[in-house]
Amino acid sequence: MSELPPSSGSFLHISITKLAIGSRLFVIVLQLIANQLLPDHNAGVFVAPHDKEAPDRPLDALVRFTLGGLNRWDGQYFLHIAEHGYTYENALAFFPLFPFILKIVSSALSSYEVVTFVSYRELSLVLAVLFNMVCFIGAAKALFRLSKHVLGSQKKAEIAVLLFCFNPASIFFTAPYTESLYAWLSFVVMYQSMEDVTSIFLTIPLSLSILCRSNGMFNIGFVLYFAVRRIVAQYNFHNVICICSRLFSMLIIVLFHYGIAQVYNYYLFCFVQKFNFPDHVREYAAEHGLVLAGNKTDDSSPWCTSLLPLSYSYVQSHYWNVGFLRYYELKQLPNFLLALPAIYLTLTNSYQYLCEHWDYAVRLGLFRLTKKQHKLMRPYDRFALVFVVHALVLTIFSLLFVHVQVTTRLLCAASPVLYWFTAEYFTGERTFIKRQVIRKLSKQVKDGEENSCTHVLNHIELSDLLDFRWMNGPQQAILVYFFGYTVIGTVLFSNFYPWT
């Protein structure tokens, strides 16, 4: 990979796929090695119960050997939900889309002979990794389309995708987590909101993103913003009525899907009823003091009696200690340091963007620019405001309310801004061009070659991005951060050590 051929649509389409697959295979191989060489840490967290009397199938040992390092932390919850459903109340912190997709596919395959060679849970793990690989490819392609549209530069979009493929939270995009699926859905929502915000097809990824992650609700903001922007740009009474009615219909459909999930949670934990759970599932609940579905008592599940009985905020607060400034303890200092690079990059670059375009930001980017303003502002300057605000809100919310180390993977999966900010260090004014290239281009100018300097003024080749020796300090720091977190995070995660 010393040099990549010139960019073209067909090449990039293949390149993104290969790059995405290659990065996922790198993570899989790395976790396999780390999981075999290092002992697992006893983290004292949820480990999904299994039937100890059930015999192993022929391929179970192979699956655990090759992919066992991915079945860690929250992955235990997702695979347990895929196998048994929402048996425990604390599992309601994990939204249903991802585990239910696994459950549907695993159940469908159970009618074939494949189930005789591998147990249900190991089959779910294999399917989760394969499904995440497909979603990761989709997310990379969606990010490229979105980045090219917003940044106005194919080269910048390429570098953003390259950084995405080796992002600091890379392990979570391969393990049985929702990061890959959510990133794909979110990038699609963002792109379609810019392209045609009134399209009824936008309802599909928007609804699914809300059923995938709690912060999927923030994606509604993109739909509302670009709808208002379109109303302002094409203002007349007929357009306003058409756009608002279409938008209202979309939001009703989206909230209806979200409401179904909440009604299902209420049905499971707010009534006394008998569910046929396996004995080992019931025993685990008794041993660890967990609230089992169908076992409602006067003291359990107080959220059931709320005016609006939504389980998520209660579960996060009661089981995960999530709340305003609850994480501000001296013992959590390492986690704050772990999240510091992502927080620093987002806050400093967002501050710089808002300072440079304050007048535009105050007007929310809704009103037409003068010809002079339009000429001075890049495409990114005109389109990025809502994305910058979205990233800022996520970052500040994470700092104040949630486990701060989650900020890294939250931003990596939910916002393209981190990749755009870091890509700017390799393509914008901060770019360091190595002297050999300058000398070569100077020679081309002397030889009369046309447009020879256009390239060096705007961006560098990806081959330059891979030449670590000729980078400046910020560029080296970014690559060390992205690739270092990919490697260290994979090694630690695969052995049950704390990570982001």
mmCIF file of C-alpha atoms in Angstrom, residues 34-202:
data_model
loop_
_atom_site.group_PDB
_atom_site.id
_atom_site.type_symbol
_atom_site.label_atom_id
_atom_site.label_comp_id
_atom_site.label_asym_id
_atom_site.label_seq_id
_atom_site.Cartn_x
_atom_site.Cartn_y
_atom_site.Cartn_z
ATOM 1 C CA ALA A 34 -4.481 -11.385 22.240
ATOM 2 C CA ASN A 35 -7.164 -13.683 23.604
ATOM 3 C CA GLN A 36 -4.852 -16.690 23.355
ATOM 4 C CA LEU A 37 -1.730 -15.021 24.753
ATOM 5 C CA LEU A 38 -3.217 -13.039 27.649
ATOM 6 C CA PRO A 39 -5.360 -14.281 30.536
ATOM 7 C CA ASP A 40 -8.891 -12.991 30.887
ATOM 8 C CA HIS A 41 -9.491 -10.390 33.568
ATOM 9 C CA ASN A 42 -12.220 -11.036 36.120
ATOM 10 C CA ALA A 43 -14.149 -7.821 35.625
ATOM 11 C CA GLY A 44 -17.059 -8.841 37.848
ATOM 12 C CA VAL A 45 -19.626 -7.890 35.217
ATOM 13 C CA PHE A 46 -22.550 -9.655 33.597
ATOM 14 C CA VAL A 47 -21.620 -12.969 31.984
ATOM 15 C CA ALA A 48 -24.586 -14.508 30.211
ATOM 16 C CA PRO A 49 -25.705 -17.762 31.877
ATOM 17 C CA HIS A 50 -25.554 -20.954 29.876
ATOM 18 C CA ASP A 51 -26.752 -24.481 30.368
ATOM 19 C CA LYS A 52 -23.762 -26.352 31.784
ATOM 20 C CA GLU A 53 -25.361 -29.696 31.040
ATOM 21 C CA ALA A 54 -25.845 -28.977 27.347
ATOM 22 C CA PRO A 55 -23.254 -30.844 25.230
ATOM 23 C CA ASP A 56 -20.867 -28.946 22.975
ATOM 24 C CA ARG A 57 -21.446 -29.144 19.235
ATOM 25 C CA PRO A 58 -18.537 -29.993 16.883
ATOM 26 C CA LEU A 59 -17.846 -26.347 15.852
ATOM 27 C CA ASP A 60 -18.368 -24.677 19.241
ATOM 28 C CA ALA A 61 -14.716 -24.891 20.290
ATOM 29 C CA LEU A 62 -13.561 -23.478 16.949
ATOM 30 C CA VAL A 63 -15.944 -20.505 17.208
ATOM 31 C CA ARG A 64 -14.850 -19.745 20.764
ATOM 32 C CA PHE A 65 -11.191 -20.041 19.757
ATOM 33 C CA THR A 66 -11.447 -17.687 16.779
ATOM 34 C CA LEU A 67 -14.086 -15.204 17.976
ATOM 35 C CA GLY A 68 -14.221 -15.655 21.739
ATOM 36 C CA GLY A 69 -12.371 -12.390 22.356
ATOM 37 C CA LEU A 70 -15.282 -10.493 20.787
ATOM 38 C CA ASN A 71 -17.897 -11.877 23.180
ATOM 39 C CA ARG A 72 -17.038 -9.471 25.972
ATOM 40 C CA TRP A 73 -18.703 -6.748 28.058
ATOM 41 C CA ASP A 74 -22.003 -5.605 26.489
ATOM 42 C CA GLY A 75 -21.657 -8.263 23.816
ATOM 43 C CA GLN A 76 -22.727 -10.718 26.509
ATOM 44 C CA TYR A 77 -26.019 -8.857 26.860
ATOM 45 C CA PHE A 78 -26.706 -8.645 23.143
ATOM 46 C CA LEU A 79 -26.102 -12.360 22.556
ATOM 47 C CA HIS A 80 -28.151 -13.256 25.635
ATOM 48 C CA ILE A 81 -31.060 -11.133 24.376
ATOM 49 C CA ALA A 82 -30.741 -12.729 20.939
ATOM 50 C CA GLU A 83 -31.010 -16.183 22.533
ATOM 51 C CA HIS A 84 -33.534 -15.696 25.347
ATOM 52 C CA GLY A 85 -35.057 -12.239 24.868
ATOM 53 C CA TYR A 86 -35.304 -9.585 27.572
ATOM 54 C CA THR A 87 -35.188 -11.879 30.576
ATOM 55 C CA TYR A 88 -33.681 -9.357 33.031
ATOM 56 C CA GLU A 89 -34.738 -5.764 33.636
ATOM 57 C CA ASN A 90 -31.185 -4.381 33.407
ATOM 58 C CA ALA A 91 -31.027 -5.670 29.809
ATOM 59 C CA LEU A 92 -33.576 -3.009 28.812
ATOM 60 C CA ALA A 93 -30.641 -0.585 28.541
ATOM 61 C CA PHE A 94 -29.883 -2.287 25.209
ATOM 62 C CA PHE A 95 -32.245 -1.474 22.377
ATOM 63 C CA PRO A 96 -33.893 -4.325 20.456
ATOM 64 C CA LEU A 97 -33.012 -3.892 16.779
ATOM 65 C CA PHE A 98 -29.586 -5.553 16.740
ATOM 66 C CA PRO A 99 -30.348 -8.587 18.971
ATOM 67 C CA PHE A 100 -33.705 -9.184 17.295
ATOM 68 C CA ILE A 101 -32.068 -9.278 13.865
ATOM 69 C CA LEU A 102 -29.672 -11.900 15.228
ATOM 70 C CA LYS A 103 -32.558 -13.822 16.759
ATOM 71 C CA ILE A 104 -34.534 -13.880 13.504
ATOM 72 C CA VAL A 105 -31.580 -15.058 11.418
ATOM 73 C CA SER A 106 -30.386 -17.597 14.012
ATOM 74 C CA SER A 107 -33.887 -19.027 14.380
ATOM 75 C CA ALA A 108 -34.230 -19.271 10.621
ATOM 76 C CA LEU A 109 -30.929 -21.152 10.348
ATOM 77 C CA SER A 110 -31.885 -23.469 13.211
ATOM 78 C CA SER A 111 -34.230 -25.292 10.865
ATOM 79 C CA TYR A 112 -31.273 -26.324 8.734
ATOM 80 C CA GLU A 113 -28.538 -28.835 9.463
ATOM 81 C CA VAL A 114 -26.076 -26.085 10.417
ATOM 82 C CA VAL A 115 -27.545 -25.991 13.918
ATOM 83 C CA THR A 116 -26.442 -29.592 14.502
ATOM 84 C CA PHE A 117 -22.807 -28.518 14.141
ATOM 85 C CA VAL A 118 -22.845 -25.369 16.271
ATOM 86 C CA SER A 119 -24.768 -24.243 19.349
ATOM 87 C CA TYR A 120 -27.248 -21.378 19.199
ATOM 88 C CA ARG A 121 -25.047 -18.912 21.092
ATOM 89 C CA GLU A 122 -21.922 -19.632 19.041
ATOM 90 C CA LEU A 123 -24.015 -19.352 15.883
ATOM 91 C CA SER A 124 -25.295 -15.969 17.079
ATOM 92 C CA LEU A 125 -21.721 -14.809 17.682
ATOM 93 C CA VAL A 126 -20.654 -15.769 14.150
ATOM 94 C CA LEU A 127 -23.711 -14.081 12.659
ATOM 95 C CA ALA A 128 -23.130 -10.947 14.759
ATOM 96 C CA VAL A 129 -19.555 -10.590 13.486
ATOM 97 C CA LEU A 130 -20.575 -11.192 9.855
ATOM 98 C CA PHE A 131 -23.531 -8.837 10.152
ATOM 99 C CA ASN A 132 -21.346 -6.121 11.665
ATOM 100 C CA MET A 133 -18.856 -6.526 8.828
ATOM 101 C CA VAL A 134 -21.640 -5.944 6.288
ATOM 102 C CA CYS A 135 -22.918 -2.956 8.270
ATOM 103 C CA PHE A 136 -19.395 -1.554 8.576
ATOM 104 C CA ILE A 137 -18.953 -1.659 4.791
ATOM 105 C CA GLY A 138 -22.314 0.074 4.409
ATOM 106 C CA ALA A 139 -21.316 2.695 6.994
ATOM 107 C CA ALA A 140 -17.994 3.375 5.234
ATOM 108 C CA LYS A 141 -19.737 3.870 1.873
ATOM 109 C CA ALA A 142 -22.448 6.046 3.409
ATOM 110 C CA LEU A 143 -19.788 8.136 5.159
ATOM 111 C CA PHE A 144 -17.973 8.632 1.851
ATOM 112 C CA ARG A 145 -21.126 9.861 0.098
ATOM 113 C CA LEU A 146 -21.977 12.146 2.989
ATOM 114 C CA SER A 147 -18.414 13.454 3.312
ATOM 115 C CA LYS A 148 -18.069 14.126 -0.388
ATOM 116 C CA HIS A 149 -21.339 16.066 -0.354
ATOM 117 C CA VAL A 150 -20.503 18.148 2.730
ATOM 118 C CA LEU A 151 -16.763 18.623 2.264
ATOM 119 C CA GLY A 152 -16.965 19.220 -1.467
ATOM 120 C CA SER A 153 -13.790 17.201 -1.981
ATOM 121 C CA GLN A 154 -13.401 13.576 -2.954
ATOM 122 C CA LYS A 155 -9.887 13.431 -1.509
ATOM 123 C CA LYS A 156 -11.046 14.689 1.875
ATOM 124 C CA ALA A 157 -13.870 12.157 1.806
ATOM 125 C CA GLU A 158 -11.365 9.385 1.093
ATOM 126 C CA ILE A 159 -9.207 10.315 4.066
ATOM 127 C CA ALA A 160 -12.270 10.574 6.317
ATOM 128 C CA VAL A 161 -13.228 7.019 5.335
ATOM 129 C CA LEU A 162 -9.676 5.794 5.854
ATOM 130 C CA LEU A 163 -9.698 7.229 9.369
ATOM 131 C CA PHE A 164 -13.139 5.719 9.994
ATOM 132 C CA CYS A 165 -11.886 2.240 9.085
ATOM 133 C CA PHE A 166 -9.265 2.473 11.835
ATOM 134 C CA ASN A 167 -11.157 4.664 14.267
ATOM 135 C CA PRO A 168 -10.323 4.716 18.007
ATOM 136 C CA ALA A 169 -13.398 2.618 18.872
ATOM 137 C CA SER A 170 -12.694 0.076 16.157
ATOM 138 C CA ILE A 171 -13.178 -3.036 18.295
ATOM 139 C CA PHE A 172 -16.811 -2.111 18.997
ATOM 140 C CA PHE A 173 -17.561 -2.067 15.264
ATOM 141 C CA THR A 174 -16.655 -5.777 15.047
ATOM 142 C CA ALA A 175 -17.774 -7.191 18.415
ATOM 143 C CA PRO A 176 -21.496 -7.922 18.993
ATOM 144 C CA TYR A 177 -22.294 -4.248 19.567
ATOM 145 C CA THR A 178 -24.577 -1.833 17.731
ATOM 146 C CA GLU A 179 -21.869 0.601 16.569
ATOM 147 C CA SER A 180 -21.599 -0.582 12.953
ATOM 148 C CA LEU A 181 -25.350 -0.832 12.423
ATOM 149 C CA TYR A 182 -26.019 2.500 14.081
ATOM 150 C CA ALA A 183 -23.256 4.296 12.151
ATOM 151 C CA TRP A 184 -24.667 2.981 8.877
ATOM 152 C CA LEU A 185 -28.220 4.048 9.705
ATOM 153 C CA SER A 186 -27.134 7.451 11.021
ATOM 154 C CA PHE A 187 -24.948 8.329 8.030
ATOM 155 C CA VAL A 188 -27.776 7.312 5.702
ATOM 156 C CA VAL A 189 -30.244 9.510 7.615
ATOM 157 C CA MET A 190 -27.851 12.461 7.423
ATOM 158 C CA TYR A 191 -27.221 12.031 3.702
ATOM 159 C CA GLN A 192 -30.876 11.516 2.780
ATOM 160 C CA SER A 193 -31.894 14.498 4.914
ATOM 161 C CA MET A 194 -29.605 16.668 2.796
ATOM 162 C CA GLU A 195 -30.661 15.117 -0.497
ATOM 163 C CA ASP A 196 -34.443 14.869 -0.068
ATOM 164 C CA VAL A 197 -35.732 15.456 3.442
ATOM 165 C CA THR A 198 -39.377 14.840 2.413
ATOM 166 C CA SER A 199 -38.748 11.370 1.011
ATOM 167 C CA ILE A 200 -40.905 8.785 2.773
ATOM 168 C CA PHE A 201 -38.009 6.320 2.475
ATOM 169 C CA LEU A 202 -36.135 8.421 5.032
#
